[in-house]
mmCIF file of C-alpha atoms and ligand atoms in Angstrom:
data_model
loop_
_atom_site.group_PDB
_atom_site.id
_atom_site.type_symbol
_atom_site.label_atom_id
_atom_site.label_comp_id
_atom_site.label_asym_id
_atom_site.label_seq_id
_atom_site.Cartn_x
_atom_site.Cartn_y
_atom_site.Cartn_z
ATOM 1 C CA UNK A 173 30.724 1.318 60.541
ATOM 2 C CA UNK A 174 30.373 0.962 56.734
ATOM 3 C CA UNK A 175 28.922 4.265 54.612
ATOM 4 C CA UNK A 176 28.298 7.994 54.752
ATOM 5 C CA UNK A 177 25.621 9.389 52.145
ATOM 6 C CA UNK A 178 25.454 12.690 50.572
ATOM 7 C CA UNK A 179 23.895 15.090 53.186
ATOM 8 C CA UNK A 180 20.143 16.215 53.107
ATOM 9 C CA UNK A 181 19.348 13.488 50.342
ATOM 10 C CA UNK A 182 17.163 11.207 51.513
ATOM 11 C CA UNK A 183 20.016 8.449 52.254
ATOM 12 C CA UNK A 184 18.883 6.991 48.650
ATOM 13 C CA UNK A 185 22.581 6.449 47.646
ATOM 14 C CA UNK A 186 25.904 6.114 49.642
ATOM 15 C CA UNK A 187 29.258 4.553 49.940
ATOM 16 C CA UNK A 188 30.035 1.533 51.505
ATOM 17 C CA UNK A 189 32.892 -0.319 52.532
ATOM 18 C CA UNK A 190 34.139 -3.241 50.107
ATOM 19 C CA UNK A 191 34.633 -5.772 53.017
ATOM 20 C CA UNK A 192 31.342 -6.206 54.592
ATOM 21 C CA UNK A 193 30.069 -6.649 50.880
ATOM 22 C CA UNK A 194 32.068 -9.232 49.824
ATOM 23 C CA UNK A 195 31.747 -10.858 52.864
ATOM 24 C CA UNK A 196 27.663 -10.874 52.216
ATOM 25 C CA UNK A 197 27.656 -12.051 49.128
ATOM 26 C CA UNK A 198 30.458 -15.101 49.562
ATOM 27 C CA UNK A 199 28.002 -16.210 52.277
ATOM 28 C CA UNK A 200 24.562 -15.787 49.887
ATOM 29 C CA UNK A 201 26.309 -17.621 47.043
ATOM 30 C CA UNK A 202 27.328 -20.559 49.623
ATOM 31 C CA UNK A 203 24.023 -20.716 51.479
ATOM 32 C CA UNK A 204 21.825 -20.547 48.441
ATOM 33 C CA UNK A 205 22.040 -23.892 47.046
ATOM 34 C CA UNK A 206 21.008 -25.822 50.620
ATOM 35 C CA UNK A 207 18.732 -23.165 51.489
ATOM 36 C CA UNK A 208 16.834 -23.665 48.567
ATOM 37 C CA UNK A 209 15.563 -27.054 49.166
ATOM 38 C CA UNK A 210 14.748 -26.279 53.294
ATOM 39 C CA UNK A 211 13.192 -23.000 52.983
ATOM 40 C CA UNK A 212 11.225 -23.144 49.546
ATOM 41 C CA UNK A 213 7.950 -21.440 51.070
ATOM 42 C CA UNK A 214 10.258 -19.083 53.070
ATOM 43 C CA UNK A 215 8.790 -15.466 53.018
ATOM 44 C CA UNK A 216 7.094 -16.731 49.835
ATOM 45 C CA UNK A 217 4.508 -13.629 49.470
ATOM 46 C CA UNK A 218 5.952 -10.325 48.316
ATOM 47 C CA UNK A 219 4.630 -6.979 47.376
ATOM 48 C CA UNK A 220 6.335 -4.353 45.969
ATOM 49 C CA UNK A 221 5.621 -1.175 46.852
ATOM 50 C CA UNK A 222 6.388 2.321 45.448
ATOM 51 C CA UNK A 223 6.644 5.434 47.871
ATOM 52 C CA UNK A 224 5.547 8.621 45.638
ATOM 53 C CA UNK A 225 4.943 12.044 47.490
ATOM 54 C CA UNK A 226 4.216 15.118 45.560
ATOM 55 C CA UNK A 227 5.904 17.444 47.720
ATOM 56 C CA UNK A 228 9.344 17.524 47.650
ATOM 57 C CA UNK A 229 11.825 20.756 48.389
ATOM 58 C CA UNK A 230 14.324 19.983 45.612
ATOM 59 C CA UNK A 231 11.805 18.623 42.928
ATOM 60 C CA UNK A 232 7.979 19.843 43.412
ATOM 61 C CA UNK A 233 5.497 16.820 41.752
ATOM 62 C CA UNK A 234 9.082 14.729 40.779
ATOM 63 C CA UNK A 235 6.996 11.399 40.408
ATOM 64 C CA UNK A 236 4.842 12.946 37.848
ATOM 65 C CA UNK A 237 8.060 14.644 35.723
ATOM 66 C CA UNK A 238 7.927 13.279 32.221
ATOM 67 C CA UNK A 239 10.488 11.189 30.607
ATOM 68 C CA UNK A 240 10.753 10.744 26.930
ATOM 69 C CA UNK A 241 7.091 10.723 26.918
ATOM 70 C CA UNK A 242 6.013 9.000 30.353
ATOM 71 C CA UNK A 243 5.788 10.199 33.470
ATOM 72 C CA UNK A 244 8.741 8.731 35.644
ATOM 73 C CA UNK A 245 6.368 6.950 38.373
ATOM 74 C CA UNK A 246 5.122 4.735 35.247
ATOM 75 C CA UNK A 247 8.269 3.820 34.015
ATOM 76 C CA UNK A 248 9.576 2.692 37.247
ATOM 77 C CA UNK A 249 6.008 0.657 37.368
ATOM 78 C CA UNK A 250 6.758 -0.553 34.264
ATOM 79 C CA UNK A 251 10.428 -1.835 35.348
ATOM 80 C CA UNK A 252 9.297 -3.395 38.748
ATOM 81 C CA UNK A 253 6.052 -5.274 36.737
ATOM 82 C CA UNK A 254 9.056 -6.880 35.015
ATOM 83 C CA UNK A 255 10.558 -8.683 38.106
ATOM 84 C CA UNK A 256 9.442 -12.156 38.597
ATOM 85 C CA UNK A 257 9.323 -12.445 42.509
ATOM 86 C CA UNK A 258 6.541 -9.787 43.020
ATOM 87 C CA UNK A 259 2.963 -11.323 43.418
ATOM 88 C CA UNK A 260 2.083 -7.694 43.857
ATOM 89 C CA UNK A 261 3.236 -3.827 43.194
ATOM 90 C CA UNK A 262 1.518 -0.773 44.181
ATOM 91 C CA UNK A 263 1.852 2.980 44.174
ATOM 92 C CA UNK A 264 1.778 3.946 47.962
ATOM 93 C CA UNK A 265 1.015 8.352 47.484
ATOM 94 C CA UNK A 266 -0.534 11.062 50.050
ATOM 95 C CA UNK A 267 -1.779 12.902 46.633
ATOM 96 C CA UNK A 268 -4.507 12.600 44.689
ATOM 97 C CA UNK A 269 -3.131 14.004 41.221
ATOM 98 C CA UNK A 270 -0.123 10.996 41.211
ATOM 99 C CA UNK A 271 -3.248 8.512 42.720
ATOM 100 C CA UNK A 272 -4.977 9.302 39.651
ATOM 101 C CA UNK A 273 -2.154 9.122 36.581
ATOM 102 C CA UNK A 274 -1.227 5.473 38.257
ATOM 103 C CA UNK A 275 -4.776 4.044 38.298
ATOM 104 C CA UNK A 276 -4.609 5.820 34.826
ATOM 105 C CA UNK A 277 -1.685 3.085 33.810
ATOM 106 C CA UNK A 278 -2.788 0.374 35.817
ATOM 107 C CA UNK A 279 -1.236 0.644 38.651
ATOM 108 C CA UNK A 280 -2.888 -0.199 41.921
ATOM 109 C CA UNK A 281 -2.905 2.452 44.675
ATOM 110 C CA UNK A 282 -2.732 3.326 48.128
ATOM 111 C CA UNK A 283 -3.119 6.450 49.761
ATOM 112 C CA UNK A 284 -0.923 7.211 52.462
ATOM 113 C CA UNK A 285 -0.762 10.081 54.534
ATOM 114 C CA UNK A 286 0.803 13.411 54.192
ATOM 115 C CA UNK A 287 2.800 12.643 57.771
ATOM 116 C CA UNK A 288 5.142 9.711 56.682
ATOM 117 C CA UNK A 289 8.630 11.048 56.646
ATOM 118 C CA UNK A 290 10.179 9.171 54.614
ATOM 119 C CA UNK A 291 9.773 5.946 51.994
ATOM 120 C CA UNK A 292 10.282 3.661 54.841
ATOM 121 C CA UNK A 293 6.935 5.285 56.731
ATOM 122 C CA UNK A 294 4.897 5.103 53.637
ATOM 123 C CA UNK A 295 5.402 1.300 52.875
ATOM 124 C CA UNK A 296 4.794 0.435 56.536
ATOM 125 C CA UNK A 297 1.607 2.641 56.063
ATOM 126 C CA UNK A 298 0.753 0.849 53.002
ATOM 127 C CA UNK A 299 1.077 -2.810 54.123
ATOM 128 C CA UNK A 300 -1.141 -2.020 56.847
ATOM 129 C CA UNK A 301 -3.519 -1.043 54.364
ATOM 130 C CA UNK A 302 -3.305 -3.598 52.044
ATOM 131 C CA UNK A 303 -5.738 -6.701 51.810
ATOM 132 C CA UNK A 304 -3.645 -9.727 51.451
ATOM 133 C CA UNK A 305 -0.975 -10.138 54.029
ATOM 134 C CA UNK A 306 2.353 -10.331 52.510
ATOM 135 C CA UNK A 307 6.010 -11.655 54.192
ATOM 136 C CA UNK A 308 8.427 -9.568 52.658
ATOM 137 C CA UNK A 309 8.578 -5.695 51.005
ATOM 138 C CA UNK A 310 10.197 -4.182 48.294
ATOM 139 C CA UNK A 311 10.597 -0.385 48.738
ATOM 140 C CA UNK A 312 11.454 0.670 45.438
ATOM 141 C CA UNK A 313 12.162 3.945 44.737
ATOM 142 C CA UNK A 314 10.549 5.942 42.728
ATOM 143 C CA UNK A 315 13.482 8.216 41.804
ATOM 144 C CA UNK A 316 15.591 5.590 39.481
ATOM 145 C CA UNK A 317 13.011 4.992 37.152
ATOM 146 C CA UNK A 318 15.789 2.378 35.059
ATOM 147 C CA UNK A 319 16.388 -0.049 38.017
ATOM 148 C CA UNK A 320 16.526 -2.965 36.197
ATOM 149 C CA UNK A 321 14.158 -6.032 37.799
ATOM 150 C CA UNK A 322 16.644 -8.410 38.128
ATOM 151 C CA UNK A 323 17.907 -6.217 40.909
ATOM 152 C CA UNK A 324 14.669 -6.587 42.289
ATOM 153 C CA UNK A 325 14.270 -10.355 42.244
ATOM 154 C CA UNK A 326 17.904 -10.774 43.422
ATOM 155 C CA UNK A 327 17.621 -8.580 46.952
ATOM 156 C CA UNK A 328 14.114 -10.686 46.949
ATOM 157 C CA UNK A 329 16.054 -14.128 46.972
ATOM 158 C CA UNK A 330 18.602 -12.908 49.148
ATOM 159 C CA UNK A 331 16.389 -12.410 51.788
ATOM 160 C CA UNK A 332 14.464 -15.429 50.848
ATOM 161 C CA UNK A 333 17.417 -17.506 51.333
ATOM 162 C CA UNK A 334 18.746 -15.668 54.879
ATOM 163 C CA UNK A 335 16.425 -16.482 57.365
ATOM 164 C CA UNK A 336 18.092 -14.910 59.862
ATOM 165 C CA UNK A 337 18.302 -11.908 57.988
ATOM 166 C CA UNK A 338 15.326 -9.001 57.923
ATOM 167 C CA UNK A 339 16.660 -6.649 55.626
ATOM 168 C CA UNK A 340 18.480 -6.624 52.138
ATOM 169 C CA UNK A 341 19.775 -4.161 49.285
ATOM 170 C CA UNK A 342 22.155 -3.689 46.808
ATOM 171 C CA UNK A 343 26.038 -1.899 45.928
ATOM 172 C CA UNK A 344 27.376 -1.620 42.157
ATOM 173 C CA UNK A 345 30.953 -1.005 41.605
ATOM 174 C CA UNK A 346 31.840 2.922 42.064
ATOM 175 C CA UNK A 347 33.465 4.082 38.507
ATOM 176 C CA UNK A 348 36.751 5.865 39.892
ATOM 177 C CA UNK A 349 35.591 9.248 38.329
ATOM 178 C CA UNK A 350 32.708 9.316 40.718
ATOM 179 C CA UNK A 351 34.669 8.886 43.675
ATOM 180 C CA UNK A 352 37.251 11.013 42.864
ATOM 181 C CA UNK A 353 33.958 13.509 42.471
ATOM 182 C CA UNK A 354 32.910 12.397 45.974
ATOM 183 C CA UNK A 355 36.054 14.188 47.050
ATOM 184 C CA UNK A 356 35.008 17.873 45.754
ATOM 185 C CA UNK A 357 31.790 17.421 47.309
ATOM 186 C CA UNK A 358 29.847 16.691 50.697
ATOM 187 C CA UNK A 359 30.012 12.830 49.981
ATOM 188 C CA UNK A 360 32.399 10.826 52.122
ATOM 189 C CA UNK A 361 34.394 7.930 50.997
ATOM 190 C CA UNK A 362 34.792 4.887 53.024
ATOM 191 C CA UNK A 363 37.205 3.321 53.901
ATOM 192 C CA UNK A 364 38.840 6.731 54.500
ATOM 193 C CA UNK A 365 42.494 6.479 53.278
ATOM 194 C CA UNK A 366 45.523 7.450 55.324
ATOM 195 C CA UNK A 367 46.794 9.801 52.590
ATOM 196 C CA UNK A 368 43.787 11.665 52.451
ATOM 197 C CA UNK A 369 43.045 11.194 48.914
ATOM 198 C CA UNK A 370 41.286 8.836 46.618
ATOM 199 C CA UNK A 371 42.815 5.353 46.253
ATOM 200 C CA UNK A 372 42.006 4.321 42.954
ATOM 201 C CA UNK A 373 43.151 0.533 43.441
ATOM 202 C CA UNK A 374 40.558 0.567 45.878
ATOM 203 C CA UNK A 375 37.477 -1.126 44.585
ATOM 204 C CA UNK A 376 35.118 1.263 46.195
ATOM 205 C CA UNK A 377 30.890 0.678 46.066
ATOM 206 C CA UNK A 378 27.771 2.418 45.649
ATOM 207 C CA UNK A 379 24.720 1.651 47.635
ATOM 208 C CA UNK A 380 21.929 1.255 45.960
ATOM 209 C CA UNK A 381 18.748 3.032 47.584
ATOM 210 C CA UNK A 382 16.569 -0.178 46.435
ATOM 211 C CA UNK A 383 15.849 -2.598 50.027
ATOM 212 C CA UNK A 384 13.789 -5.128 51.194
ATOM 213 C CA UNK A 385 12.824 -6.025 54.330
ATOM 214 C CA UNK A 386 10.993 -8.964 56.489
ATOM 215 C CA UNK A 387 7.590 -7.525 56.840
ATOM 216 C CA UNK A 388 7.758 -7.992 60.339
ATOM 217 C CA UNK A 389 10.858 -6.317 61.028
ATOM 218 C CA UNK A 390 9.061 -3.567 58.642
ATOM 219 C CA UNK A 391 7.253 -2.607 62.157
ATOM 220 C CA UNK A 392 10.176 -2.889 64.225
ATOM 221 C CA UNK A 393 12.463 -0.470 61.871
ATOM 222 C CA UNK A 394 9.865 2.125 61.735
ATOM 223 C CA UNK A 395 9.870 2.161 65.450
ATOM 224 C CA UNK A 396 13.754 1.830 66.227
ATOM 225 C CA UNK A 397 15.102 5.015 67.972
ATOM 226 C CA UNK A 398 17.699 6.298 66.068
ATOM 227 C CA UNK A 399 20.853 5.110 67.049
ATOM 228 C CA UNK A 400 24.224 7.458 66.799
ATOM 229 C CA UNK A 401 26.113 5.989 63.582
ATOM 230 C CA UNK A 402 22.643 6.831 61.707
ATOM 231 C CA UNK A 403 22.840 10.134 63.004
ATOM 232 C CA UNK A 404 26.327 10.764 62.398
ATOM 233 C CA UNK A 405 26.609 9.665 59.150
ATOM 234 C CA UNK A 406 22.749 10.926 58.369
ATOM 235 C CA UNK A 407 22.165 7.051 56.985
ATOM 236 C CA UNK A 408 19.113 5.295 58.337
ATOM 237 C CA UNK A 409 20.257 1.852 57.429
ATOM 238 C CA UNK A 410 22.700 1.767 59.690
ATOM 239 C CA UNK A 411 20.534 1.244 63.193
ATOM 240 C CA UNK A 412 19.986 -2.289 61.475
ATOM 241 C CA UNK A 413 22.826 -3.038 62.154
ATOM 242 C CA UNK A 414 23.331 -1.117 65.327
ATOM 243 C CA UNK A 415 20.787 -3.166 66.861
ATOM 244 C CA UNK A 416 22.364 -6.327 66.299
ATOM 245 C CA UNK A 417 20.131 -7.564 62.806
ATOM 246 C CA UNK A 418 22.033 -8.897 60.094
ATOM 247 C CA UNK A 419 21.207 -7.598 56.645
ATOM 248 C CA UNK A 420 21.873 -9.210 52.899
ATOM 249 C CA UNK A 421 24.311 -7.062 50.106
ATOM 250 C CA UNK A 422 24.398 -8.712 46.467
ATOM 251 C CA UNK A 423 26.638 -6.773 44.323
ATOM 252 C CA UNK A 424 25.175 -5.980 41.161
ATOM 253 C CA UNK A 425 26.275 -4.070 38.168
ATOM 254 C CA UNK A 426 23.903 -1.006 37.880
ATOM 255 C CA UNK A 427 24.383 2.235 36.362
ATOM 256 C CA UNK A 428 22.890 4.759 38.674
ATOM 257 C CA UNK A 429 20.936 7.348 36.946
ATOM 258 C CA UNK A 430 18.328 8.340 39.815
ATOM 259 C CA UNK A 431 16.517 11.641 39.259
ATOM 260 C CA UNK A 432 17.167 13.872 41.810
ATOM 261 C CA UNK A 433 16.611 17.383 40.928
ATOM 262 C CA UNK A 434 15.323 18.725 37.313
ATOM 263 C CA UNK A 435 18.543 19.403 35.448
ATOM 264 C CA UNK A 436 18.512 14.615 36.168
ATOM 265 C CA UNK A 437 15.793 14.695 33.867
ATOM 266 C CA UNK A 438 17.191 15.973 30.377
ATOM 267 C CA UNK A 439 20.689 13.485 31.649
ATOM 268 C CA UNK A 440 18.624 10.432 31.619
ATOM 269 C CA UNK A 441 16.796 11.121 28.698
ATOM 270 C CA UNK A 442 20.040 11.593 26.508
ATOM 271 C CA UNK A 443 21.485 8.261 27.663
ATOM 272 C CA UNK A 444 17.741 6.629 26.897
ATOM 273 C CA UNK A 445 18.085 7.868 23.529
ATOM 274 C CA UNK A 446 22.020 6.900 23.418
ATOM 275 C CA UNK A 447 20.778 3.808 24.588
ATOM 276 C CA UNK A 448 18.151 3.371 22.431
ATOM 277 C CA UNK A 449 15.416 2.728 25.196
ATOM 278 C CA UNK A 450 12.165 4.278 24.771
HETATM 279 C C1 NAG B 727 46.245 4.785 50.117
HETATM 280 O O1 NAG B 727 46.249 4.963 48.717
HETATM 281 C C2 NAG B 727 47.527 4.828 48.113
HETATM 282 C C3 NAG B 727 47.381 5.090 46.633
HETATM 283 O O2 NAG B 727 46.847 6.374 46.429
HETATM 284 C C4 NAG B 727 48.096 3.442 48.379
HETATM 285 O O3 NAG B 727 49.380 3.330 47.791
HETATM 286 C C5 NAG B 727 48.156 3.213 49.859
HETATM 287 O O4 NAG B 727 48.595 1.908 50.109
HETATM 288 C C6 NAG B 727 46.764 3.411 50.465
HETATM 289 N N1 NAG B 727 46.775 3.166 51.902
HETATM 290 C C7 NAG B 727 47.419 3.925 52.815
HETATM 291 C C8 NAG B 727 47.297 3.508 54.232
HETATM 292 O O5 NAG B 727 48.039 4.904 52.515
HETATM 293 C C1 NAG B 728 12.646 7.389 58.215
HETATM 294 O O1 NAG B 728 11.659 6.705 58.878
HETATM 295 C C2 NAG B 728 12.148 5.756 59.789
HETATM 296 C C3 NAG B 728 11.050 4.885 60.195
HETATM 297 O O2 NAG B 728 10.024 5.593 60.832
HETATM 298 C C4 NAG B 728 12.827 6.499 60.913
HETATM 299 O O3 NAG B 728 13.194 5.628 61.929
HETATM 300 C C5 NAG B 728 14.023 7.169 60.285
HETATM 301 O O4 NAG B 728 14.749 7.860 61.232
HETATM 302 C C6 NAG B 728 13.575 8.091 59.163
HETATM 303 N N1 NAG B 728 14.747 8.520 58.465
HETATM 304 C C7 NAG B 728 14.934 9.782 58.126
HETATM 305 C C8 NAG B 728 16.181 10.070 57.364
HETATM 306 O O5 NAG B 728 14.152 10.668 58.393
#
């Protein structure tokens, strides 16, 4: 229905269609102002939660990598501590060595177990393990260690303000180079066009791999059988929709620099120093 993602990645980034976007976030920016009044307390308690795993067959102990001086879990701690609409974050690991350098920077942890498959696994794991009960979730990868908070709080409010939707995330604008790239490689690029070729009028987006969720529904997706657009276009997200639940877009602009395999590492480092972030 809307994206394909880059095969065997962990469907952290693909492309989606413009429509369904815009369509989102017309209906967020309408709703928000009368929302706001009715639903103050709505899915007021949120945790953020971080999925780290040591093992990992393109990037062995990626969470612990160092960049310009701290390891990448911390400086995506660092960013989501930032956001204003988390009363909570914490590191959710199966390993003891990435347990240890987070308690060693503050973070709070939980251990998780070696079993989850994915991100999505380990924060249902981890709210079950957490004290306080908590209405919505954050999963926030630990790969992009520059996700700006804002991006946080805004898929937050989104969901806040969408009762009647249980999951939300986020598309930037996809710079034309980058799809053109898609082309040359395994990514797919929706809508497909007739000619068979990038349409660079076409104001193409890239999905963010930052989402929220209801933490109720957080239960319910982990235990969804996959459903056959997932499968086909290897994208989990999609048997939310398949199953009839409505989920929240914001466009935001975001410069994707996640950290996928080691040669990521000395890229974001040069545009922190470029950028004069330290
Ligand atoms: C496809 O892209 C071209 C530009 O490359 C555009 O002119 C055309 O309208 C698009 N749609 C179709 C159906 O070809
Ligand atoms: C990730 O975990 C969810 C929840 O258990 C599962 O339904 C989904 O199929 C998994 N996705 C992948 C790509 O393994």
């Amino acid at each position: 229905m809307c994206s394909s993602c880059s095969s065997g990645s962990s469907s952290t980034k693909s492309w989606i269609v413009h429509g369904i976007v815009a369509g989102a976030a017309v209906a967020a920016a309408i709703g928000g102002g009368a929302y706001l009044v009715r639903y103050r307390k709505f899915r007021a308690r949120v945790v953020g939660i971080i999925p780290a795993r040591y093992a990992s067959s393109r990037f062995e102990g990626k969470p612990l990598v160092n960049i310009l001086g701290k390891p990448m879990i911390q400086r995506t701690w660092e960013r989501a501590k930032l956001a204003t609409t988390l009363d909570h974050i914490v590191v959710a690991t199966d390993d003891e060595k990435i347990a240890e350098c987070c308690r060693g920077f503050g973070s709070d942890v939980v251990m998780t177990s070696e079993s989850c498959r994915n991100g999505t696994e380990r924060c249902h794991e981890a709210l079950q393990k957490l004290d306080k009960k908590y209405d919505v979730v954050v999963n926030i990868q630990g790969d992009e260690p520059l996700i700006e908070p804002e991006i946080i709080d805004g898929i937050v409010r989104s969901l806040q303000l969408a009762p009647d939707a249980v999951f939300s995330t986020a598309v930037t604008s996809l710079k034309p180079e980058d799809a053109f790239r898609s082309q040359s490689s395994e990514m797919g690029l929706i809508p497909y066009n007739k000619s068979g070729k990038v349409n660079p009028q076409f104001p193409y987006m890239l999905h963010l791999g930052i989402q929220s969720y209801d933490a109720k529904f957080l239960k319910i997706y982990t235990e969804l059988q996959p459903t056959p657009l997932q499968l086909e276009e290897d994208l989990e997200q999609l048997k939310v929709l398949e199953n009839g639940y409505k989920m929240k877009v914001i466009k935001v602009d975001h410069e994707a620099h996640g950290v996928d395999v080691p040669e990521d590492v000395e890229k974001i480092e040069n545009l922190m120093r470029e950028q004069n972030l330290s």
